[in-house]
Coordinates of C-alpha atoms and ligand atoms in Angstrom, one line a residue:
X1 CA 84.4 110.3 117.8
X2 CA 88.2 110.3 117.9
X3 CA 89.8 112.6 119.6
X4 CA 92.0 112.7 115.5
X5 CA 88.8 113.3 114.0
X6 CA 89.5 117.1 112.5
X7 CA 93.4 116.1 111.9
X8 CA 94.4 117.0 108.5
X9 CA 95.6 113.5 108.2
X10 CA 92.0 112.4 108.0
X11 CA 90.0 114.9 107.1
X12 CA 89.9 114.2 103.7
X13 CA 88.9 110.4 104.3
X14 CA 85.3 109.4 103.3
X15 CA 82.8 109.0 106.7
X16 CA 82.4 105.0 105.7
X17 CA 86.6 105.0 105.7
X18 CA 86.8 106.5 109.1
X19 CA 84.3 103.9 110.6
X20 CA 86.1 101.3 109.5
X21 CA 89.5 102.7 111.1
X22 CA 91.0 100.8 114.4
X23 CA 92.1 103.2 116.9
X24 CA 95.6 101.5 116.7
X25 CA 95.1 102.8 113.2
X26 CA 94.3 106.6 113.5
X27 CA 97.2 106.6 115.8
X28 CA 99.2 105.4 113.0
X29 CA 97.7 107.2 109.9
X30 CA 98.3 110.6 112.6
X31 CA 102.1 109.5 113.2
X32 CA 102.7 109.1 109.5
X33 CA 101.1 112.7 108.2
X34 CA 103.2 114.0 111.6
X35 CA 106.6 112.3 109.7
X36 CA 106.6 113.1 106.5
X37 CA 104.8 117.1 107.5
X38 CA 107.7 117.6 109.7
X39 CA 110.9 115.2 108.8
X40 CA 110.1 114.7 104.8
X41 CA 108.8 117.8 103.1
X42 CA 110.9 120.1 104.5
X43 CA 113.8 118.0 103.7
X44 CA 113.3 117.4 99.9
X45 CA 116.1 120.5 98.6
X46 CA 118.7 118.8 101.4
X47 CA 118.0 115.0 99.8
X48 CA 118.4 116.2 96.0
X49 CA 121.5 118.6 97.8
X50 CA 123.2 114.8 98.8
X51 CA 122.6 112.9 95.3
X52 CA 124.5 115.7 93.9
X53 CA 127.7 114.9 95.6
X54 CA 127.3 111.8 94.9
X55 CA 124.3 110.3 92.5
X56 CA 124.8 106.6 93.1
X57 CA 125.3 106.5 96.8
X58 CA 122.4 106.1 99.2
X59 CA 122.0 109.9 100.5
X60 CA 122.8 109.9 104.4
X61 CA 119.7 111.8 104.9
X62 CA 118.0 109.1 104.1
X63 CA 120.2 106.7 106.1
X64 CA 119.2 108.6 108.9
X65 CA 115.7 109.3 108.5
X66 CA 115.3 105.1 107.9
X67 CA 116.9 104.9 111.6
X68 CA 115.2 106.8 113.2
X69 CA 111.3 106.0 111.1
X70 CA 112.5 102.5 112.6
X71 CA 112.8 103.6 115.8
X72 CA 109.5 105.5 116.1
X73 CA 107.5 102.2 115.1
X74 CA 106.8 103.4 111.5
X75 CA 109.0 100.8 109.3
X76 CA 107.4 97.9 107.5
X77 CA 103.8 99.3 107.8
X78 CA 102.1 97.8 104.6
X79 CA 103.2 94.1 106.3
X80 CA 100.0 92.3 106.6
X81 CA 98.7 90.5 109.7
X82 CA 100.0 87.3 109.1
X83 CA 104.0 88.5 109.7
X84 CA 102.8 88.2 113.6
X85 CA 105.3 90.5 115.9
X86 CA 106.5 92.4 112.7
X87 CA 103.4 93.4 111.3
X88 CA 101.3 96.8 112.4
X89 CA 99.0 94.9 112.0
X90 CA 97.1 97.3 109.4
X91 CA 94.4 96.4 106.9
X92 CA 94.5 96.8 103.5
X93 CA 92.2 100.0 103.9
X94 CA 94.1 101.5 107.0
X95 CA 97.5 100.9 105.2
X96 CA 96.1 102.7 102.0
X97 CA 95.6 105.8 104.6
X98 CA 99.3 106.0 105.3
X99 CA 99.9 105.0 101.8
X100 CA 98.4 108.3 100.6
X101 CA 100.2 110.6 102.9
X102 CA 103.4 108.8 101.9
X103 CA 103.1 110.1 98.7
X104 CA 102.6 113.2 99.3
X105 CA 107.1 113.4 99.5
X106 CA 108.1 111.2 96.8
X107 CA 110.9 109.2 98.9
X108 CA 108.9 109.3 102.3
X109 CA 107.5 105.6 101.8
X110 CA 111.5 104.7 101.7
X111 CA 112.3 106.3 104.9
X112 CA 109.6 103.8 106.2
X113 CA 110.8 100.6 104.3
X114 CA 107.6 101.1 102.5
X115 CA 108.4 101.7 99.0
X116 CA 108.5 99.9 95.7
X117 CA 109.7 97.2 94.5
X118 CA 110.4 96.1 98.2
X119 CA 107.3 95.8 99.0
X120 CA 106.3 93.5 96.8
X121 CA 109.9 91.7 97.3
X122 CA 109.0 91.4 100.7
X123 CA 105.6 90.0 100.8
X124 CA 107.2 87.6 97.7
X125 CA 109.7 86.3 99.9
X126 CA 107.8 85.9 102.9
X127 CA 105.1 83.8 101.2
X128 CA 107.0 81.4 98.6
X129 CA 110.9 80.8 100.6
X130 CA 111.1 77.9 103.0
X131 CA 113.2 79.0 106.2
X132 CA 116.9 79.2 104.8
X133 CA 116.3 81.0 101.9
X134 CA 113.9 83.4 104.5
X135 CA 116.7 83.6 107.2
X136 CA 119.2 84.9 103.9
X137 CA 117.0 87.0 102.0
X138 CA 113.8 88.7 103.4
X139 CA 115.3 89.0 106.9
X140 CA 117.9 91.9 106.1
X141 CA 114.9 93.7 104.0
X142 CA 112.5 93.3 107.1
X143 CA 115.9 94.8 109.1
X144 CA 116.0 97.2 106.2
X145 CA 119.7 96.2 105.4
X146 CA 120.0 96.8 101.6
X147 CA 117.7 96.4 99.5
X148 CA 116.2 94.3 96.5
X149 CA 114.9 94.5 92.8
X150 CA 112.6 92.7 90.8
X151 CA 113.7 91.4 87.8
X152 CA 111.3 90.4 84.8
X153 CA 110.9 92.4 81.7
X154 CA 112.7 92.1 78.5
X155 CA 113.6 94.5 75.7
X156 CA 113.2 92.0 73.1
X157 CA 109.8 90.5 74.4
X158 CA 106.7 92.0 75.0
X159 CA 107.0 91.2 79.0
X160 CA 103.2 91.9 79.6
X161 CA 102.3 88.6 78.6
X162 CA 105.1 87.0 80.6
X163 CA 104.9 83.7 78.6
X164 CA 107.5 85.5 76.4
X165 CA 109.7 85.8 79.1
X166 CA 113.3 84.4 77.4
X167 CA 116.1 84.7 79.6
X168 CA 117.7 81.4 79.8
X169 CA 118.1 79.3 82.8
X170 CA 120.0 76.2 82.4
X171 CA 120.8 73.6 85.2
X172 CA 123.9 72.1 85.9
X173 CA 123.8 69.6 88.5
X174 CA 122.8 72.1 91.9
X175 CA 124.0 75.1 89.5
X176 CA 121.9 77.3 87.6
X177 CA 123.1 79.4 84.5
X178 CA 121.6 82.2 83.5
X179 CA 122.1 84.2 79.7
X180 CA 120.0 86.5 78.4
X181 CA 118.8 90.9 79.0
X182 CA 116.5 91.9 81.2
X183 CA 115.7 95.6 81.5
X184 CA 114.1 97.8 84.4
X185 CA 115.3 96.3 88.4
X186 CA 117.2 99.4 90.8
X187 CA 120.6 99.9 89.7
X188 CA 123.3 97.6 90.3
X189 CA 125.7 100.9 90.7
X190 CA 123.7 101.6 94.0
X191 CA 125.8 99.6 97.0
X192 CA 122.7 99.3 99.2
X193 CA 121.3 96.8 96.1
X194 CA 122.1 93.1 97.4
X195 CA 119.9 91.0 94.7
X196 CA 117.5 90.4 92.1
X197 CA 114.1 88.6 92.5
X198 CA 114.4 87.1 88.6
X199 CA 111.8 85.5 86.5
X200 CA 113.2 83.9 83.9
X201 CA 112.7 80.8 81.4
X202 CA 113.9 77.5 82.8
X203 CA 111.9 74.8 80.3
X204 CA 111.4 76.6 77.5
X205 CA 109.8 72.8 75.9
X206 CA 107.7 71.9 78.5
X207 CA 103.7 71.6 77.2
X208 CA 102.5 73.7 79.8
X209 CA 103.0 77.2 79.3
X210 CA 102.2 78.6 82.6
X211 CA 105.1 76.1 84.0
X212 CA 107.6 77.2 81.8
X213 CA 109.5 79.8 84.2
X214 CA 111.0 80.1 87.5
X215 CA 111.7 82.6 89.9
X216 CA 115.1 82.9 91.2
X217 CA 117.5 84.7 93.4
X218 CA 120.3 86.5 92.3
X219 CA 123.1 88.3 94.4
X220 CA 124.0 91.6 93.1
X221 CA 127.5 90.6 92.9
X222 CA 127.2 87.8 91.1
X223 CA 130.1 87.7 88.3
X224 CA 128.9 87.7 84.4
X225 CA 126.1 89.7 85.7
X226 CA 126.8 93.8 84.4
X227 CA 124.6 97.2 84.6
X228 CA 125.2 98.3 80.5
X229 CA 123.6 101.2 81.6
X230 CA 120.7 103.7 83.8
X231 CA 117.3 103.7 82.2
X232 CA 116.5 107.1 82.5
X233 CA 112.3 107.9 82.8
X234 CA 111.1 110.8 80.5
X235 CA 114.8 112.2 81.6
X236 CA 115.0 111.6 84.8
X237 CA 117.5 109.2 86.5
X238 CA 115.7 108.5 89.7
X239 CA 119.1 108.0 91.0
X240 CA 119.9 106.3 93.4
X241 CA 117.9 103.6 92.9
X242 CA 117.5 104.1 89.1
X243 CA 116.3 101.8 86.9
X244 CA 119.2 99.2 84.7
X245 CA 119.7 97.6 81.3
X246 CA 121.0 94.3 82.2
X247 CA 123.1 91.3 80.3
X248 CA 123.4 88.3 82.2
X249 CA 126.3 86.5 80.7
X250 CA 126.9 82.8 82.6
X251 CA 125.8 84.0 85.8
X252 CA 126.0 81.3 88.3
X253 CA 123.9 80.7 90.7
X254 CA 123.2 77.5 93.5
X255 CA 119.8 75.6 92.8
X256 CA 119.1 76.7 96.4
X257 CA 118.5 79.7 95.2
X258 CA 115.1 79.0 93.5
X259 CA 111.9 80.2 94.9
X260 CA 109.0 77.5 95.5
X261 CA 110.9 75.2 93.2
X262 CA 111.1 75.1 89.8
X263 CA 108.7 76.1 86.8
X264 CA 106.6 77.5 89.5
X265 CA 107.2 81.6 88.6
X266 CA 103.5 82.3 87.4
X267 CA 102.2 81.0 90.4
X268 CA 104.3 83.8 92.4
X269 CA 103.8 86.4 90.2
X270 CA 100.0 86.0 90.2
X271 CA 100.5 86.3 94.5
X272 CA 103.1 89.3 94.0
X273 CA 100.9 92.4 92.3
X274 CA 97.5 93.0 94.1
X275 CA 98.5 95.2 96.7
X276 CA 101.2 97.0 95.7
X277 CA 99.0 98.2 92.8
X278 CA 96.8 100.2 94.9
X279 CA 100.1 101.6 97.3
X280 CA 101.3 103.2 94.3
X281 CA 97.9 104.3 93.3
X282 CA 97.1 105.8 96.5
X283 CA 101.1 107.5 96.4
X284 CA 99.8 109.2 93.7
X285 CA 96.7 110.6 95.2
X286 CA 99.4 111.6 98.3
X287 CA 101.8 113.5 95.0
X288 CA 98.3 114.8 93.1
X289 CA 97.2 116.4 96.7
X290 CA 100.8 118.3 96.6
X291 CA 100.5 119.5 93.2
X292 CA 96.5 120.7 93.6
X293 CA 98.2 122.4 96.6
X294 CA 100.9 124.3 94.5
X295 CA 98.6 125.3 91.7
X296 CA 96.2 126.6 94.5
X297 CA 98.8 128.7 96.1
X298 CA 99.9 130.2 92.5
X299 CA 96.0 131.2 92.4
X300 CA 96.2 133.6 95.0
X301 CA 99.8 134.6 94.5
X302 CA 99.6 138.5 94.6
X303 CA 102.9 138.6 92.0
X304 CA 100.6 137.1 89.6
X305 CA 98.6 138.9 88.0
X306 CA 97.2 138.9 84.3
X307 CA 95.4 141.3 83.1
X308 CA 95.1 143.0 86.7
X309 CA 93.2 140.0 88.2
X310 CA 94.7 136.4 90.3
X311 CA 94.7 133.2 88.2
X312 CA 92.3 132.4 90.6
X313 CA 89.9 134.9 89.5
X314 CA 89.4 133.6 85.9
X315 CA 85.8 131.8 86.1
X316 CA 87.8 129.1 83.6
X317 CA 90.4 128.4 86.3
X318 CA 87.4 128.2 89.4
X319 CA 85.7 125.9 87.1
X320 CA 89.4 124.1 86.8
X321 CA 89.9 123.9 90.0
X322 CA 86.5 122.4 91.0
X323 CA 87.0 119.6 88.8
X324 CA 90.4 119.2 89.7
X325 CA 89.0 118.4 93.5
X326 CA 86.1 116.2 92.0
X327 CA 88.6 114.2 90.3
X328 CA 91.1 113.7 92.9
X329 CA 88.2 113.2 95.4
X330 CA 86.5 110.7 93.3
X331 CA 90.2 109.1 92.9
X332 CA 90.6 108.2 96.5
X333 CA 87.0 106.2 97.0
X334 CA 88.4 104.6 94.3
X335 CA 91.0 102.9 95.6
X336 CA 89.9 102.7 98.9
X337 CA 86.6 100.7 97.9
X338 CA 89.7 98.4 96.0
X339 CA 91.3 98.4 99.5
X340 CA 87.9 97.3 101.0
X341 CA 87.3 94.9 98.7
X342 CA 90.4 93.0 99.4
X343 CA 89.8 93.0 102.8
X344 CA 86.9 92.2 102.8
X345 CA 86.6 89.6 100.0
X346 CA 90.5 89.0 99.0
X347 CA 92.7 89.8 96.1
X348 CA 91.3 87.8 93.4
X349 CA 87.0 89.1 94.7
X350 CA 89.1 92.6 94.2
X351 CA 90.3 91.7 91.0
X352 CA 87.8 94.0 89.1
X353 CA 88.3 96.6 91.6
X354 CA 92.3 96.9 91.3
X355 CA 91.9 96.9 87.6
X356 CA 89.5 100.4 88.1
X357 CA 92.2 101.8 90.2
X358 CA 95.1 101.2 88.1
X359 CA 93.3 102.1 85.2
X360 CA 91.7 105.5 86.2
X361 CA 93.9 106.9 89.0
X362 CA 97.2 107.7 87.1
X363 CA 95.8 108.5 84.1
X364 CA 93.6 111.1 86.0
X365 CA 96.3 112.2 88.3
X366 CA 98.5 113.1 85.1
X367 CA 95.6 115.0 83.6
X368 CA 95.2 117.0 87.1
X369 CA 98.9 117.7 87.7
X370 CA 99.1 118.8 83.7
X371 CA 96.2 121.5 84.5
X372 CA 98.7 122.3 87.7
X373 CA 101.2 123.0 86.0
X374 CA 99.3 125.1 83.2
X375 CA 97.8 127.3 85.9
X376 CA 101.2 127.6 87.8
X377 CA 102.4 129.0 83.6
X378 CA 106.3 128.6 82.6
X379 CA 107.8 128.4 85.7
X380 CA 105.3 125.1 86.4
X381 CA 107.6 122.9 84.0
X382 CA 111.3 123.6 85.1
X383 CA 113.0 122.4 88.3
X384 CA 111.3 125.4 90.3
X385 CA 108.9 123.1 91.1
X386 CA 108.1 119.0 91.6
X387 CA 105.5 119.5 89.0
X388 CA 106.9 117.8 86.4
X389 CA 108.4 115.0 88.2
X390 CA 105.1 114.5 89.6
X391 CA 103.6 114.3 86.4
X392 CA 106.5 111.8 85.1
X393 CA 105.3 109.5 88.3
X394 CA 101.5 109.6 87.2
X395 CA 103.1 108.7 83.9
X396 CA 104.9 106.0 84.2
X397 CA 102.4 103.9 86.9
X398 CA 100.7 103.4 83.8
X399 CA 103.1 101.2 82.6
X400 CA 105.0 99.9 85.9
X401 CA 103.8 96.9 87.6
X402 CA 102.2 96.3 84.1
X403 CA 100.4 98.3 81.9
X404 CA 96.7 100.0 81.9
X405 CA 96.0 98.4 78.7
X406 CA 96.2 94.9 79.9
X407 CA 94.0 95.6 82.7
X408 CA 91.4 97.6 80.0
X409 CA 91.6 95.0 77.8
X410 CA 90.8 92.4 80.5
X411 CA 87.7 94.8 81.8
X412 CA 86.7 94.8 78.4
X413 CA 86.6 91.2 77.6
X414 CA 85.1 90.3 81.1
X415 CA 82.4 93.3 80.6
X416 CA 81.3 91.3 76.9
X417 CA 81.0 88.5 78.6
X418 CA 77.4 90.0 80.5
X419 CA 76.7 91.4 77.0
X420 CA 74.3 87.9 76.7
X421 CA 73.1 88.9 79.8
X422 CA 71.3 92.2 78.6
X423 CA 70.2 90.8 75.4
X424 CA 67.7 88.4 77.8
X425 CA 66.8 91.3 79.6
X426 CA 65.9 93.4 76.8
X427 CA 64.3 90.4 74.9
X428 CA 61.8 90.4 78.4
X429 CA 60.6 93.9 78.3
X430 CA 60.1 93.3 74.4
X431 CA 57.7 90.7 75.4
X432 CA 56.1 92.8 78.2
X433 CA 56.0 95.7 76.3
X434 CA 54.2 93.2 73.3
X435 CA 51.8 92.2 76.6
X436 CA 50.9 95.4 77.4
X437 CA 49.9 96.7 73.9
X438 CA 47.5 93.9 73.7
X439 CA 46.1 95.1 77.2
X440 CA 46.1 98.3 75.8
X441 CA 45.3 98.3 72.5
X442 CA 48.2 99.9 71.1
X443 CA 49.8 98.9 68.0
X444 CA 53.1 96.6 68.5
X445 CA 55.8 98.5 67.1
X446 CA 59.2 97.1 66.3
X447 CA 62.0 99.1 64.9
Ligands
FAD1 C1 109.3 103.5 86.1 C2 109.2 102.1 85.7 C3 109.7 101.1 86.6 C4 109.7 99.8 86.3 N1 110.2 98.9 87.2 C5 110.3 97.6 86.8 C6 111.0 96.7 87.7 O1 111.4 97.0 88.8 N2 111.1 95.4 87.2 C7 110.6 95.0 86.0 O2 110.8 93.8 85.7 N3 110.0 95.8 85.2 C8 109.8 97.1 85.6 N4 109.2 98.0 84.7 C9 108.8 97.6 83.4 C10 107.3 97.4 83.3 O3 106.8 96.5 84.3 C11 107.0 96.9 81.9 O4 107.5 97.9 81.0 C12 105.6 96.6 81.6 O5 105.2 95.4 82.4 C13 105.2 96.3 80.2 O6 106.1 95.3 79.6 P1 106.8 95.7 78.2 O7 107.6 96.9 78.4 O8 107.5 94.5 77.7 O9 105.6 96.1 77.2 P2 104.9 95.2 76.1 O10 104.5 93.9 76.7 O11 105.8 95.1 74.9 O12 103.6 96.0 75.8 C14 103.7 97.2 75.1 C15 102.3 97.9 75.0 O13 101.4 97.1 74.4 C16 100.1 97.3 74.9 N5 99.5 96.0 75.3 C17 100.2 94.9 75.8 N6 99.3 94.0 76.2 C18 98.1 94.5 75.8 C19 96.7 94.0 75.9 N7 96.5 92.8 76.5 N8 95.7 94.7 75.5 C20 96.0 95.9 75.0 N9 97.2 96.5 74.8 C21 98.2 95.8 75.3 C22 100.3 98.2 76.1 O14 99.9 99.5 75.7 C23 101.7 98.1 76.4 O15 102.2 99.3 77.1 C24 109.2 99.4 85.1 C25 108.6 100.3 84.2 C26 108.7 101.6 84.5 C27 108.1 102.7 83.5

């Protein structure tokens, strides 16, 4: 028994989580609900009080809050064991703890150099650059001194299948030239923003498909490279990180800047996605908690009260709010058995098991924070409340990082495949159940 047991930062964690849990662990999962309770939360009014001065412009609150997170040991927490003296040190599972609480602010994980895309980034770097390219790129993010963006899709592709990838890499003895749009990657406008992890088409002819593309480096300042304009999500401009619409027009690059070497982009992109699937997924749960929270409190707000009774009074709405809890509940064993699983059997053992999280979790949370905001009436979908930019993050993780449909359609075709499977089995009772009139004497009956 931990002395943490009844702390609100576990208490919603399933008995078979909390075994598992190092004590280094609890002590961190307890620091990170005491952060973002106490420095986060009630800070949210003063960080979207900064972006107004200026929208593009890291907020200083946040400037600050990184500092200081650094300082209290809670930067860089998803690093895995293998970064030595840098990492915390965390599993998959304990991470996924702290991953979950993080979410509960929507810019909390950044305050802990936790967030997406660096995340990813990160761990990308890390695993594919030899030393120099390490010493120049994933240092400063480890430091968390600026920042990077990942660079892939295409808005004249369908980037899901990322054999389509077409922006143009051509070599010029140790220069590259790039040509061609990519859209989505943090904004350029955003100072802080020092590069792009690309993925781009470097030999378009060669046989091999899956050899086709590299993955290269590019500094944010590079010259031919311009921001045409903010991608703005369902209205939002998540400034200011935001999301661009790039041209790349005769960028130059060196060759030193490729990753792994060349044609080898698939290979990295296959390491890049695992994790950071279920962070986002379990960020969610963190934002889905918040909004379950709000709705509740508008259940037993005395100011609200149709036909003389509490929202919460309505059997419908006690019925709502039940499976609202089942569904969030059943959510988080979810992505914790995916977190399991990769521990304890890797990425590609968890393969099936990231799929089920990335497919059911934000497609459930947006159905729960949309019964949130019904219960919480008008007021639910303006700028009183996070609701509906809660409900826009549910949304759009089911296209980010790839979208659920892939992942359904490759559950599907993999679930087919044991269709042959059951046939046999079926075909054996038939046979026993053909035995056993016999034994019986009971007419054989086929249908
Ligand atoms: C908020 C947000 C942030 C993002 N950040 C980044 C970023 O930092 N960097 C970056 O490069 N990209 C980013 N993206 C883009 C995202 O990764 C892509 O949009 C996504 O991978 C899909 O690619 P696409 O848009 O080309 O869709 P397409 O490939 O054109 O697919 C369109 C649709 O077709 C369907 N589909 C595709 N394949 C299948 C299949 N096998 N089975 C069934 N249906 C299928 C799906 O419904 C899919 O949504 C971001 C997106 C969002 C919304």
């Amino acid at each position: 028994m931990s002395p943490h047991d009844d702390h609100p930062a576990l208490n919603r964690l399933p008995p078979w989580v909390k075994a598992k849990l190092s004590s280094k662990a609890v002590e961190t999962i307890v620091k990170v609900h005491d952060w973002v309770e106490t420095e986060c939360i009630p800070a949210e009014p003063i960080m979207k009080a900064q972006l107004v001065e200026n929208r593009w412009k890291t907020p200083q609150l946040m400037k600050d809050l990184r500092k200081k997170a650094k300082s209290n040991g809670l930067f860089n927490l998803f690093l895995p064991k293998h970064f030595g003296d840098l990492s915390p040190g965390l599993t998959n599972l304990e991470y996924s703890c702290c991953a979950e609480i993080m979410g509960r602010c929507y810019w909390a994980a950044q305050t802990m150099n936790c967030h997406a895309p660096e995340t990813g980034n990160i761990e990308l770097l890390a695993k594919y650059c030899n030393e120099e390219q390490k010493k120049k790129w994933l240092q400063p993010l480890l430091d968390g001194d600026g920042c990077s963006a990942y660079s892939m899709t295409e808005p004249d592709r369908a980037t899901s299948d990322a054999t389509n990838i077409a922006c143009r890499i051509t070599r010029e003895g140790d220069t590259l030239i790039i040509n061609g749009r990519k859209l989505y990657g943090n904004a350029l406008w955003n100072e802080d923003l020092a590069f792009y992890i690309l993925m781009a088409c470097s030999d378009p002819d060669n046989p091999n498909q899956w050899k086709r593309h590299s993955t290269v480096i590019v500094p944010a300042n590079s010259p031919g490279l311009t921001m045409k304009r903010n991608l703005t999500i369902m209205g939002y401009d998540h400034a200011p990180e935001g999301h661009g619409e790039y041209v790349y027009d005769n960028v130059r690059i060196p060759a030193a800047n490729i990753i792994l070497g060349e044609g080898r982009a698939f290979e990295i992109a296959q390491g890049r996605l695992g994790p950071g699937r279920i962070h986002h997924c379990m960020r969610l749960i963190g934002q889905t908690e918040r909004a379950y929270e709000l709705a509740l409190i508008r259940c037993i707000d005395q100011r609200k009260k149709p036909r003389g009774k509490l929202i919460g009074q309505f059997d419908s709405n006690i019925e709502r709010i039940a499976s609202m809890r089942l569904r969030l509940d059943s959510m988080r064993l979810v992505v914790l058995n995916a977190a399991d699983v990769m521990d304890t059997l890797g990425n590609k053992a968890g393969r099936y098991a990231i799929a089920q999280s990335k497919i059911l979790v934000p497609e459930m949370a947006a159905n729960i924070i949309d019964e949130c905001m019904q219960l919480y009436g008008g007021q639910g979908l303006t700028q009183h409340t996070a609701l509906p930019e809660m409900w826009t993050y549910a949304r759009f993780v089911r296209i980010a990082d790839g979208p659920d449909a892939v992942h359904r359609h490759q559950v599907g075709r993999d679930q087919l495949k044991t269709a042959e499977g059951f046939r046999n089995r079926h075909e054996a009772y038939q046979r026993r159940y053909q035995e056993l009139c016999e034994q019986w004497g009971v007419p054989y009956e086929t249908f």
